[in-house]
Structure formats: structure tokens, C-alpha cells
CSV table of N, CA and C in Angstrom, one decimal:
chain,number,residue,atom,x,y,z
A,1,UNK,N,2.6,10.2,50.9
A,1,UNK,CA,3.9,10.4,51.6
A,1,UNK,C,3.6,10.9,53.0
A,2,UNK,N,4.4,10.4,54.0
A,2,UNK,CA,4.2,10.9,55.2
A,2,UNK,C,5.1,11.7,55.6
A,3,UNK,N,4.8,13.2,55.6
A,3,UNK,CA,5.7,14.3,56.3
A,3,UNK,C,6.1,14.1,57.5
A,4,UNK,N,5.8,13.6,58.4
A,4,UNK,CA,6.4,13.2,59.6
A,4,UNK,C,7.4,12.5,59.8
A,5,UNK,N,7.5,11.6,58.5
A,5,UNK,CA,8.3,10.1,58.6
A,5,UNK,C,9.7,10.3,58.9
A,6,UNK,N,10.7,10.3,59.9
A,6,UNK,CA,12.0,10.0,59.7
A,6,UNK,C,12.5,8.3,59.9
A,7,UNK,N,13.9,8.9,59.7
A,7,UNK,CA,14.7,7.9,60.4
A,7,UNK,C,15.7,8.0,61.2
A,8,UNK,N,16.5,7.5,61.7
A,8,UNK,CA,17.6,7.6,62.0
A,8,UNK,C,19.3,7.2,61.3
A,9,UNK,N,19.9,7.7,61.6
A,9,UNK,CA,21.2,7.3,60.8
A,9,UNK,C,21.5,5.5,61.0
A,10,UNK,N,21.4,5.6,62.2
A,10,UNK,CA,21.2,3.9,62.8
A,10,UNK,C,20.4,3.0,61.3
A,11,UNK,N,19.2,3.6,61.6
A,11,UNK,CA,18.4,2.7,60.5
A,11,UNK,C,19.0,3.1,59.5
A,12,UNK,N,19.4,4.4,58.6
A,12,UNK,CA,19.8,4.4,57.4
A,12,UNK,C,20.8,3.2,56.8
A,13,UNK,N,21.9,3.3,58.3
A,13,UNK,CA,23.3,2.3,58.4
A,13,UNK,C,22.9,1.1,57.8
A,14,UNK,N,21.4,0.9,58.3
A,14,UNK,CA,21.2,-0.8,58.4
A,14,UNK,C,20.7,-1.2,56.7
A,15,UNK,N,19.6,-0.2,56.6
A,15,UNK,CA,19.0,-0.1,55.6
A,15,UNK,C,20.1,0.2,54.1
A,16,UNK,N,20.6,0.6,54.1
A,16,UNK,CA,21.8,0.8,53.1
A,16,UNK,C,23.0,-0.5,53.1
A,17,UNK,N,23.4,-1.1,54.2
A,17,UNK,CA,24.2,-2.1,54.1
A,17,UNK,C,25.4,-1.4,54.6
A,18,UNK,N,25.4,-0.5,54.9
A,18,UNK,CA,27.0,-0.1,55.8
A,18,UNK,C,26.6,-0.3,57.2
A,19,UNK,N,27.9,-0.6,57.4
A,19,UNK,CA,28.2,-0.6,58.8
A,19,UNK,C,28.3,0.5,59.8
A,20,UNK,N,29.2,1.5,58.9
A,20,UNK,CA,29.5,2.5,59.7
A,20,UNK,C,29.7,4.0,58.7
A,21,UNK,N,29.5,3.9,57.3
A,21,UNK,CA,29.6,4.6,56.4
A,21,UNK,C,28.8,6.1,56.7
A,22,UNK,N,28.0,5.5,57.4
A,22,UNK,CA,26.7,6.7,57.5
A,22,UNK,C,26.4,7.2,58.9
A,23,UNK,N,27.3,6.4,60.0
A,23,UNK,CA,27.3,6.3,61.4
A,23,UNK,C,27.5,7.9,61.1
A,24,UNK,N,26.6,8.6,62.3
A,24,UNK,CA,26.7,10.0,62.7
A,24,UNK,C,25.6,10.8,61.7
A,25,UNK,N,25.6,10.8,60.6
A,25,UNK,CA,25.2,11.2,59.6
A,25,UNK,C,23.2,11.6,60.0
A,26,UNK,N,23.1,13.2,59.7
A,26,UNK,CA,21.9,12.9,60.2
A,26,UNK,C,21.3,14.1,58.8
A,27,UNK,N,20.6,13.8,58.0
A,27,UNK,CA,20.3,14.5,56.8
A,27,UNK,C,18.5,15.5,56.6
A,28,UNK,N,19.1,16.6,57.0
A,28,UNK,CA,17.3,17.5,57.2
A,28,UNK,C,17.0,18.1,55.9
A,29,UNK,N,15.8,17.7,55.5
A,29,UNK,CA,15.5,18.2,54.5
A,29,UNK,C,13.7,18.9,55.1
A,30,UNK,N,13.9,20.1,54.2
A,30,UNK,CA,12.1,21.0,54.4
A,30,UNK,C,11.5,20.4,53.4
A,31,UNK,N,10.2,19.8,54.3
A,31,UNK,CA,9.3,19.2,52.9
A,31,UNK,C,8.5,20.3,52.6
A,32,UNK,N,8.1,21.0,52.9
A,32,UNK,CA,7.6,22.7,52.6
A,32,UNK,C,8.1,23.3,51.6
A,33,UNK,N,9.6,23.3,51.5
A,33,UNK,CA,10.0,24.2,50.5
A,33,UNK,C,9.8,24.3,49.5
A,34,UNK,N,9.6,25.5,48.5
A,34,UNK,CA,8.7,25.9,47.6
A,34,UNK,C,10.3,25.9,46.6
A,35,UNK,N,9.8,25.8,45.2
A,35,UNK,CA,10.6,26.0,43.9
A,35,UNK,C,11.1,27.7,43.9
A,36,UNK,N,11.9,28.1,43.1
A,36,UNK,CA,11.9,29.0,43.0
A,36,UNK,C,11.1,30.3,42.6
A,37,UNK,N,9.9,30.3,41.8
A,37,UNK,CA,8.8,31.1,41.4
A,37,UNK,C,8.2,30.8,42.6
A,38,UNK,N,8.1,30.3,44.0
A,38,UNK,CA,7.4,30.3,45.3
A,38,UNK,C,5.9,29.6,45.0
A,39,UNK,N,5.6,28.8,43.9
A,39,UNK,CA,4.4,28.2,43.7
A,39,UNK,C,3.6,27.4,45.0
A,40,UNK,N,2.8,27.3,44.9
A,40,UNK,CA,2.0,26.2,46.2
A,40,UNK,C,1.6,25.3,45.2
A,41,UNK,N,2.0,25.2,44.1
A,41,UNK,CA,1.6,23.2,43.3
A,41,UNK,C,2.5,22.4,44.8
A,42,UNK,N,1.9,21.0,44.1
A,42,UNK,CA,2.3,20.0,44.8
A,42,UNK,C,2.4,19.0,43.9
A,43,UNK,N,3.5,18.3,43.9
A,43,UNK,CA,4.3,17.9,45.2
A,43,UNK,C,5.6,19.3,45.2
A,44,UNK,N,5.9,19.6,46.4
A,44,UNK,CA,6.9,20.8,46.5
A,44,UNK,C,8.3,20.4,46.4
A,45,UNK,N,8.7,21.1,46.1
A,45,UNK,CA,10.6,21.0,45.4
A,45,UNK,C,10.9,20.2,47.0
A,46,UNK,N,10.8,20.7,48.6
A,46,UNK,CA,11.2,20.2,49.3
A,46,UNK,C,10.7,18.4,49.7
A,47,UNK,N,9.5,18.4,49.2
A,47,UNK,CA,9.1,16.9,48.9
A,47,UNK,C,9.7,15.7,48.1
A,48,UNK,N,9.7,16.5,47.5
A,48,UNK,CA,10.5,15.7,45.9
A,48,UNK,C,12.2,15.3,46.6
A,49,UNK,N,12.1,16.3,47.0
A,49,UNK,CA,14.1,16.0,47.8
A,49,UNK,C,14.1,14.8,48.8
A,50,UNK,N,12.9,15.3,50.0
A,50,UNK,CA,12.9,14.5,51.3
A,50,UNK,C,12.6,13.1,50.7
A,51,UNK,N,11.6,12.8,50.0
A,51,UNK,CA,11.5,11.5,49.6
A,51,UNK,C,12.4,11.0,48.7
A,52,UNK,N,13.3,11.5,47.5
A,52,UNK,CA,14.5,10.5,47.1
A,52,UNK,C,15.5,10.3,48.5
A,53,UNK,N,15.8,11.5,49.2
A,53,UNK,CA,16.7,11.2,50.2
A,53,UNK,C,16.6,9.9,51.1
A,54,UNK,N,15.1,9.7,51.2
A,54,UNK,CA,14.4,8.4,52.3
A,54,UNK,C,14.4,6.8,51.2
A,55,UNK,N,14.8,7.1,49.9
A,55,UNK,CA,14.8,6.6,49.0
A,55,UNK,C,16.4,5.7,48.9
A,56,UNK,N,16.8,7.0,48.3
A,56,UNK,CA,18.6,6.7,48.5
A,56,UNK,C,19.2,6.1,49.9
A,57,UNK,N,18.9,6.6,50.7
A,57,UNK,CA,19.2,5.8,52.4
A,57,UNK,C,18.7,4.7,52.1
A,58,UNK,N,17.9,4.1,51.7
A,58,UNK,CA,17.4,2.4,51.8
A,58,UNK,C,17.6,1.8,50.8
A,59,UNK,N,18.5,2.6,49.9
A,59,UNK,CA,19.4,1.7,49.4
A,59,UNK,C,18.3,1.0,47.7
């Protein structure tokens, strides 16, 4: 997975099939963020989020 990776709402728009559903929409997630016991396993709770998020936008 690439931590750096975004997108934009533009591309989400496109990538999802709306027109304008998502227009503005800009969604931040920490790929860092730790679970609650503060573990350093991997993949991290904020990983696991950022990537369904990048997931669900493309539909």
C-alpha cells in the first residue's frame, strides 16, 4: 500500500459514477493511527480505514 497515495474528490466523482454526489467532499484519514491498546503491529487500525476508504470511493 502506498501511504502517500491520494485522490481527489474530482477523481473519487469519476471513479464512483456520480456526477456530483461527492463534488466537494474531501475525506482524511491517519494511516499511522494506532488501535486502541497503542500497538505498533501492522497493518494499523489507521491503514486498514485509509485503504477501504480508497476502496469504497472507486466504487
Amino acid at each position: 500500500m502506498d501511504h502517500d497515495s491520494s485522490f481527489s474528490a474530482g477523481t473519487a466523482d469519476i471513479s464512483s459514477g456520480h456526477d456530483d454526489a461527492l463534488a466537494g467532499v474531501t475525506i482524511i484519514v491517519c494511516a499511522s493511527c494506532r488501535n486502541e491498546t497503542g500497538s505498533d503491529a501492522h497493518p494499523r487500525a489507521g491503514e486498514l480505514l485509509a485503504e477501504d476508504t480508497r476502496r469504497a470511493a472507486s466504487g
